[in-house]
Short mmCIF file of N, CA and C and ligand atoms in Angstrom, two decimals:
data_model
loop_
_atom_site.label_atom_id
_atom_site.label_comp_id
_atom_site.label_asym_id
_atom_site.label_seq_id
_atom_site.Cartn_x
_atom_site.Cartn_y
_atom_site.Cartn_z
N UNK A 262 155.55 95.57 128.91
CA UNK A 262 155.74 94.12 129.01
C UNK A 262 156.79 93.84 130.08
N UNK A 263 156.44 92.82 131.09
CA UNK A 263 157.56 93.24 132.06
C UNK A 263 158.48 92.18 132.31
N UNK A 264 158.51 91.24 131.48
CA UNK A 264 159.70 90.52 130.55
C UNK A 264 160.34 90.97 129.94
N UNK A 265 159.96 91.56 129.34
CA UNK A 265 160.83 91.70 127.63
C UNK A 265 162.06 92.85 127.91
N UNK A 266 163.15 92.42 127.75
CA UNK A 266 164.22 92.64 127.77
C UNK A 266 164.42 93.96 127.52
N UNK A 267 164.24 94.48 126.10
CA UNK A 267 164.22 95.81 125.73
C UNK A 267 163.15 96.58 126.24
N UNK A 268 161.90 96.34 126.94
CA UNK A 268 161.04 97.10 127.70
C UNK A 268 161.72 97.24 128.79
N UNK A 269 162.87 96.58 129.35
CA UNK A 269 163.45 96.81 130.62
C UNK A 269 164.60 97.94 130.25
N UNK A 270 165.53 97.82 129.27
CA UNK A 270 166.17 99.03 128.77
C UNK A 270 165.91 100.24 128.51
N UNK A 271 164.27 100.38 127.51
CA UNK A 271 163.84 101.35 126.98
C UNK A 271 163.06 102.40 128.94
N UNK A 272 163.31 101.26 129.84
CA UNK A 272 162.59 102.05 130.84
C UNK A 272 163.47 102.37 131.58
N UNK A 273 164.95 101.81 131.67
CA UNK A 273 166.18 102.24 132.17
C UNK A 273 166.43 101.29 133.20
N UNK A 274 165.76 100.01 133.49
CA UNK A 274 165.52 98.99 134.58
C UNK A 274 166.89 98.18 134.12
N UNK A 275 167.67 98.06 132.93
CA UNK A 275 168.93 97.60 132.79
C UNK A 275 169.50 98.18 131.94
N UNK A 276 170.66 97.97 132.15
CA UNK A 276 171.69 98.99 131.53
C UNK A 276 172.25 98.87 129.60
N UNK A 277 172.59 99.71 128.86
CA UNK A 277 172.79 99.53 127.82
C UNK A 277 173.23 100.94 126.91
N UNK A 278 174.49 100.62 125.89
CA UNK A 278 175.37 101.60 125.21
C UNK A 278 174.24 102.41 124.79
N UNK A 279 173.62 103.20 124.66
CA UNK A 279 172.75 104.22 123.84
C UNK A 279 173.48 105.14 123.22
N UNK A 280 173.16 104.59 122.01
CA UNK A 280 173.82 105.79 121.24
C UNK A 280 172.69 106.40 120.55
N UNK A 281 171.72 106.56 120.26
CA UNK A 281 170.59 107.45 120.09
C UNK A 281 169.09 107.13 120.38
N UNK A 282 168.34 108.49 120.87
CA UNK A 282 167.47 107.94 122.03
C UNK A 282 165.82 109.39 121.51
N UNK A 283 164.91 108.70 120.75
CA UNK A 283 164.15 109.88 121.03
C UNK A 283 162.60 109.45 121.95
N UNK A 284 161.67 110.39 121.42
CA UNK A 284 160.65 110.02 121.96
C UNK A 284 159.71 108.64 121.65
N UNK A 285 160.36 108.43 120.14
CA UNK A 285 159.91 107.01 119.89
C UNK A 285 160.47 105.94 119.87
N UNK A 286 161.84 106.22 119.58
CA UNK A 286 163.08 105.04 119.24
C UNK A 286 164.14 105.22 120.37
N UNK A 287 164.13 104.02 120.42
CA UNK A 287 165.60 104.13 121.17
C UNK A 287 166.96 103.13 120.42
N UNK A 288 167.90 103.50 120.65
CA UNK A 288 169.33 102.73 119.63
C UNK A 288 170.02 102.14 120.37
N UNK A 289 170.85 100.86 120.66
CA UNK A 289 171.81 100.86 121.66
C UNK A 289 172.78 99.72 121.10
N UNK A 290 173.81 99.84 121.50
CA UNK A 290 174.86 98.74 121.17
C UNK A 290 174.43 97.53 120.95
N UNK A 291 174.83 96.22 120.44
CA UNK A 291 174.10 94.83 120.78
C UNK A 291 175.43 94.79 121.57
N UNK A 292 174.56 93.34 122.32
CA UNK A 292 175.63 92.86 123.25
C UNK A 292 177.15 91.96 122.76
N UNK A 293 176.67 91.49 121.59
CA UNK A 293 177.24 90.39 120.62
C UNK A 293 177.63 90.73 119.88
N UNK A 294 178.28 91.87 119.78
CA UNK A 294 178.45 92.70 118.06
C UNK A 294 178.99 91.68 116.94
N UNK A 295 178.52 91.60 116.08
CA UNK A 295 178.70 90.89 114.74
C UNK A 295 179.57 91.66 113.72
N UNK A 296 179.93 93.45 113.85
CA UNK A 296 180.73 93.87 113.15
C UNK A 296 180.93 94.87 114.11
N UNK A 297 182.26 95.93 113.02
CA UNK A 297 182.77 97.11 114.26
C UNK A 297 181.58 98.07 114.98
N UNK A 298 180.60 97.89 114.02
CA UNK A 298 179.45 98.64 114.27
C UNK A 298 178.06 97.57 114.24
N UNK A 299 177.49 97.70 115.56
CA UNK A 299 176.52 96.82 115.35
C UNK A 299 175.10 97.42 116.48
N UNK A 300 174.81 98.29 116.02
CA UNK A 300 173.40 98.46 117.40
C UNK A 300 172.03 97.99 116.34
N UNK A 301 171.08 97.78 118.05
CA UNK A 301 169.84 97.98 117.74
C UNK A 301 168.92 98.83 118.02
N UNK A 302 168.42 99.39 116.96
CA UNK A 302 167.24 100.07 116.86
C UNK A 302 165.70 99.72 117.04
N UNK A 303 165.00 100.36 117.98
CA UNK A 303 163.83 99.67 118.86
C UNK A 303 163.33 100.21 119.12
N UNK A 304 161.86 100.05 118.36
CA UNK A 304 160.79 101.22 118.80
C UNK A 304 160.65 101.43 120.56
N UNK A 305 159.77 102.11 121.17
CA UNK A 305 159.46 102.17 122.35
C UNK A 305 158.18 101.57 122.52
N UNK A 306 157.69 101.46 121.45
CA UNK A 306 155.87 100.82 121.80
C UNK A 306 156.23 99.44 121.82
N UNK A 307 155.91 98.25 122.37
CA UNK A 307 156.91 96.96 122.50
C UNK A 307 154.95 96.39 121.51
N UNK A 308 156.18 95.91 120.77
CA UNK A 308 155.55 95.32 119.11
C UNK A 308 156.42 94.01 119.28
N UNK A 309 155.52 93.02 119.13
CA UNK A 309 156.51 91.29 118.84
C UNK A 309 157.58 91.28 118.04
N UNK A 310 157.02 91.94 116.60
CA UNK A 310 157.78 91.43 115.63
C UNK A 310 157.32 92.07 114.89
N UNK A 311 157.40 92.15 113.47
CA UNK A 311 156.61 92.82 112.09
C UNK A 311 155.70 92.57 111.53
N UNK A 312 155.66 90.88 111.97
CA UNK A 312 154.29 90.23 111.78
C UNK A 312 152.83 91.53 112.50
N UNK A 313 153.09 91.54 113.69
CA UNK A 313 152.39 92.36 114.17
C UNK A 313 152.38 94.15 113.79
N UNK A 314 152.41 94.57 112.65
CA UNK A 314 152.42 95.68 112.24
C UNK A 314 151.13 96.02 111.43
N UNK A 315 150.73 96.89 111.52
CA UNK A 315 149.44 97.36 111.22
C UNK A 315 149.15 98.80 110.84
N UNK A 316 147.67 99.49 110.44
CA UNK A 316 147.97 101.08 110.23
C UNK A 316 147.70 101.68 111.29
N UNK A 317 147.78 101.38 112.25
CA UNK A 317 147.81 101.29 113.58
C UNK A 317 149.22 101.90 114.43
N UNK A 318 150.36 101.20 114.42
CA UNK A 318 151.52 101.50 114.18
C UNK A 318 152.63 101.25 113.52
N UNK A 319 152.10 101.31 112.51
CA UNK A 319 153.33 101.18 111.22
C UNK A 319 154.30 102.46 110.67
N UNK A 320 153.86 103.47 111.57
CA UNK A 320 154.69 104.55 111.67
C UNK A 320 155.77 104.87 112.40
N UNK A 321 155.99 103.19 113.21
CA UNK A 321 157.42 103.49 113.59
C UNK A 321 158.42 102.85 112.66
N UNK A 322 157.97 102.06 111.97
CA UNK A 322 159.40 101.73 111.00
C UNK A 322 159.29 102.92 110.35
N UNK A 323 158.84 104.01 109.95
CA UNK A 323 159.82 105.29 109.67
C UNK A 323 160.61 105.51 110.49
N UNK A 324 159.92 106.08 111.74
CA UNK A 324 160.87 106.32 112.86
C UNK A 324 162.30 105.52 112.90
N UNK A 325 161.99 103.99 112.90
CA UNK A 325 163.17 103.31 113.11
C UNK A 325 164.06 103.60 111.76
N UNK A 326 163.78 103.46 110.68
CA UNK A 326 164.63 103.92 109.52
C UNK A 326 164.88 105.50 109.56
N UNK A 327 164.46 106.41 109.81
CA UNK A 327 164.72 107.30 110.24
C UNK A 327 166.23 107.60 111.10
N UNK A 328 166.08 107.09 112.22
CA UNK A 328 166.84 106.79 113.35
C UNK A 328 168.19 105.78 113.31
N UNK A 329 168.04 105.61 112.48
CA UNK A 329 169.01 104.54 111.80
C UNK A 329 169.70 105.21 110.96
N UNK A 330 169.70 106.31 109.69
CA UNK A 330 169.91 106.83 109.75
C UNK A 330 171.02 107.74 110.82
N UNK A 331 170.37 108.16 111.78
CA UNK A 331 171.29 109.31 112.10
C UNK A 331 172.00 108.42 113.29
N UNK A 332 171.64 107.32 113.11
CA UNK A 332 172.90 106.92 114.35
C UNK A 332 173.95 106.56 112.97
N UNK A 333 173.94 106.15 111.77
CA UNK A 333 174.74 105.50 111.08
C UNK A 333 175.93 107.37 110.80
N UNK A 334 174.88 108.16 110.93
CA UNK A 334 175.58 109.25 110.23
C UNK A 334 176.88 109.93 111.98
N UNK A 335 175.87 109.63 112.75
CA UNK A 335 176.63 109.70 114.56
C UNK A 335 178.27 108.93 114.38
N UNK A 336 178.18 107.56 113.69
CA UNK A 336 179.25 106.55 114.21
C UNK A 336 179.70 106.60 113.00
N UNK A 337 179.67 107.30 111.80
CA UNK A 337 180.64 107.21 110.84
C UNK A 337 180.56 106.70 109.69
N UNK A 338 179.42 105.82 109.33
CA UNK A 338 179.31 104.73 108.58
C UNK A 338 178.52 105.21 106.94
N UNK A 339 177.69 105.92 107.61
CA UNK A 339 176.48 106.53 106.35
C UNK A 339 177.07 106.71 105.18
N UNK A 340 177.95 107.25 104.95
CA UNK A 340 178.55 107.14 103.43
C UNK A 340 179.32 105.93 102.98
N UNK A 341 179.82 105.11 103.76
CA UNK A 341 180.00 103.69 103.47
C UNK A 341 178.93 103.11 102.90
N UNK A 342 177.86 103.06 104.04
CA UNK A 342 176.67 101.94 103.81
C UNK A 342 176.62 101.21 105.04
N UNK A 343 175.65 100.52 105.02
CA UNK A 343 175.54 100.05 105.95
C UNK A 343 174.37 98.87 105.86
N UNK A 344 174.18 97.99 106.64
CA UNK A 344 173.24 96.87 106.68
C UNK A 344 171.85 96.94 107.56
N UNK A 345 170.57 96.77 107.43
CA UNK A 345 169.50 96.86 108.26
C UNK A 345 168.74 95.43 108.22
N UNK A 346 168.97 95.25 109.29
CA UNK A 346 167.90 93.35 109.28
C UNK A 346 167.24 93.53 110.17
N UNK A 347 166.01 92.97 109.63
CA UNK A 347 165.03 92.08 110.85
C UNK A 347 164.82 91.10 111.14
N UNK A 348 164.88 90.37 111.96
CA UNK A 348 164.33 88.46 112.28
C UNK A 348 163.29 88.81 112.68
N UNK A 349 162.52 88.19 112.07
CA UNK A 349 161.25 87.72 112.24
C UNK A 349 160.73 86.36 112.42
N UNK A 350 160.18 86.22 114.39
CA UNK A 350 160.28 84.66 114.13
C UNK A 350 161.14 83.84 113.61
N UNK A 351 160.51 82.30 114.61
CA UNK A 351 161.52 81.14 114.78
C UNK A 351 162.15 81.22 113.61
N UNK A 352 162.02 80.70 112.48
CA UNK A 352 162.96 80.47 111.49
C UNK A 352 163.70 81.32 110.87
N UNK A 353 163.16 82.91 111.31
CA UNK A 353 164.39 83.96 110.89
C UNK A 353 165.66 83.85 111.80
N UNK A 354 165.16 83.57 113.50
CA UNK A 354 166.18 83.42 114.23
C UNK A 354 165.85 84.45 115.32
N UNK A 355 164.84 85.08 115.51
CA UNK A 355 164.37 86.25 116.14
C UNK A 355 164.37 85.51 117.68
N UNK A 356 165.24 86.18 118.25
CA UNK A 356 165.41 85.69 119.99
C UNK A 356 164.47 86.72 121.09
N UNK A 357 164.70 88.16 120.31
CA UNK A 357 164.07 88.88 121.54
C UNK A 357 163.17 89.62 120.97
N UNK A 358 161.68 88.91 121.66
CA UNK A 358 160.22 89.28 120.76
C UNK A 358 159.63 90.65 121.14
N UNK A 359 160.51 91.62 120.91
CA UNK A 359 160.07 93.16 120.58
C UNK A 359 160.93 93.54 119.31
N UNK A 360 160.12 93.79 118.59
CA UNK A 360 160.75 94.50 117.19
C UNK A 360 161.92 95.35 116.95
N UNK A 361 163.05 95.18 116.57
CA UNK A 361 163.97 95.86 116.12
C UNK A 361 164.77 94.99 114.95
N UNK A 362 165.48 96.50 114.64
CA UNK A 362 166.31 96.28 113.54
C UNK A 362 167.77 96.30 113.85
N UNK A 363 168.55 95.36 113.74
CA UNK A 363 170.19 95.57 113.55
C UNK A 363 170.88 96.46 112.30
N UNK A 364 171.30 97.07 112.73
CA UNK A 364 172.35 98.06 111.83
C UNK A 364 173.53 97.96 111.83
N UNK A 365 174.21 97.34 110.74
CA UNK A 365 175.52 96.65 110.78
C UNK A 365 176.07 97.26 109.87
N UNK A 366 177.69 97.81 110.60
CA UNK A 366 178.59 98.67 109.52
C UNK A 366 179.87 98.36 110.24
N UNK A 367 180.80 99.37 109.04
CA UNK A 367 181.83 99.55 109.72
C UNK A 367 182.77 98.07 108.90
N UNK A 368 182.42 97.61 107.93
CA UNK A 368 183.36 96.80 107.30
C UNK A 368 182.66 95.87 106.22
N UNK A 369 183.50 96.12 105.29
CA UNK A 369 182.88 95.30 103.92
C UNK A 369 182.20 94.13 104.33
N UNK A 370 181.03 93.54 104.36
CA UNK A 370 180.19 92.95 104.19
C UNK A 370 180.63 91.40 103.33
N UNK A 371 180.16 90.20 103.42
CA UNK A 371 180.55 89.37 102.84
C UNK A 371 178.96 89.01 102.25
N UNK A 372 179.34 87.52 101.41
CA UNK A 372 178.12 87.22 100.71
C UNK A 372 176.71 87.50 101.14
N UNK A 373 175.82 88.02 100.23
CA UNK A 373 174.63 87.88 101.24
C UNK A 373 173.47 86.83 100.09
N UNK A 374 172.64 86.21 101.34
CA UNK A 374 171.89 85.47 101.20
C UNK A 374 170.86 86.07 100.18
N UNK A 375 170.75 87.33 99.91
CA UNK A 375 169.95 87.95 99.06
C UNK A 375 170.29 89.57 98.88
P1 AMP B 691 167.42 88.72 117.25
O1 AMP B 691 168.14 87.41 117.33
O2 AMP B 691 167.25 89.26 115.87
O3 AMP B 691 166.12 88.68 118.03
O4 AMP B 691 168.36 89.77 117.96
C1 AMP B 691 168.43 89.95 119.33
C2 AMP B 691 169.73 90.64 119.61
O5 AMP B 691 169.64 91.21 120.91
C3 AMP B 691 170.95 89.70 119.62
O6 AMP B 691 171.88 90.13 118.62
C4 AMP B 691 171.51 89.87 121.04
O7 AMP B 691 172.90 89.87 121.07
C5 AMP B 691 170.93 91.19 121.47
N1 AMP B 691 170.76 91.39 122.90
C6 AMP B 691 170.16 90.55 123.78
N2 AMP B 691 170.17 91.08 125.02
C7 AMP B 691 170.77 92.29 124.91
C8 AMP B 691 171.09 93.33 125.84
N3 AMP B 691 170.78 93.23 127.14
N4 AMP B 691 171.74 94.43 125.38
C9 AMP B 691 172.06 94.53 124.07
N5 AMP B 691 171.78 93.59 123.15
C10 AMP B 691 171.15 92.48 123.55
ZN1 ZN B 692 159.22 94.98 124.88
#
């Protein structure tokens, strides 16, 4: 996709923190961090959103939980805990339409919406 922001990262066309990188996923800092620890995790096959998931490729949210995982266990957090979200679409708040997950750690957590 030769918009999409993270197709420009995942191809190395702009720059970004990587902190873990395989053949399917790639991880990288957000730009905006929301806590001490905040990357996103992002398949490489550029998928909208989750809406668009299928048996087709629904084998990268292993990958991405997978991968999430070992970046949480990389930066320290994994035995704390840690947070995994998706926006999905307008009313989740979803800005950049290739699928990933935020992984948020690194400090007690406040109320959650659910
Ligand atoms: P969402 O609102 O769930 O679609 O999340 C998109 C996230 O991508 C936001 O938290 C942004 O701060 C982050 N973001 C946008 N552009 C970049 C970039 N070039 N590098 C790292 N994070 C980015
Ligand atoms: Zn993309």
């Amino acid at each position: 996709m030769e918009d999409c922001i993270f197709c420009k990262i995942i191809d190395g066309k702009i720059p970004a923190t990587v902190v873990y990188e395989d053949d399917r996923v790639i991880a990288f800092r957000d730009i905006q961090p929301v806590a001490p620890v905040h990357v996103l995790i992002v398949p490489k096959q550029h998928i909208q959103s989750i809406r668009e998931i299928n048996e087709n490729n629904g084998s990268c949210l292993i990958d991405i939980h997978m991968a999430a995982n070992k970046v949480a266990e990389k930066l320290g957090i994994w035995d704390k805990g840690y947070r995994l979200i998706n926006n999905c679409g307008a009313d989740a708040g979803q800005t950049v339409l290739h699928l990933h997950y935020h992984l948020i750690g690194g400090m007690a957590m406040g109320p959650k919406i659910i």
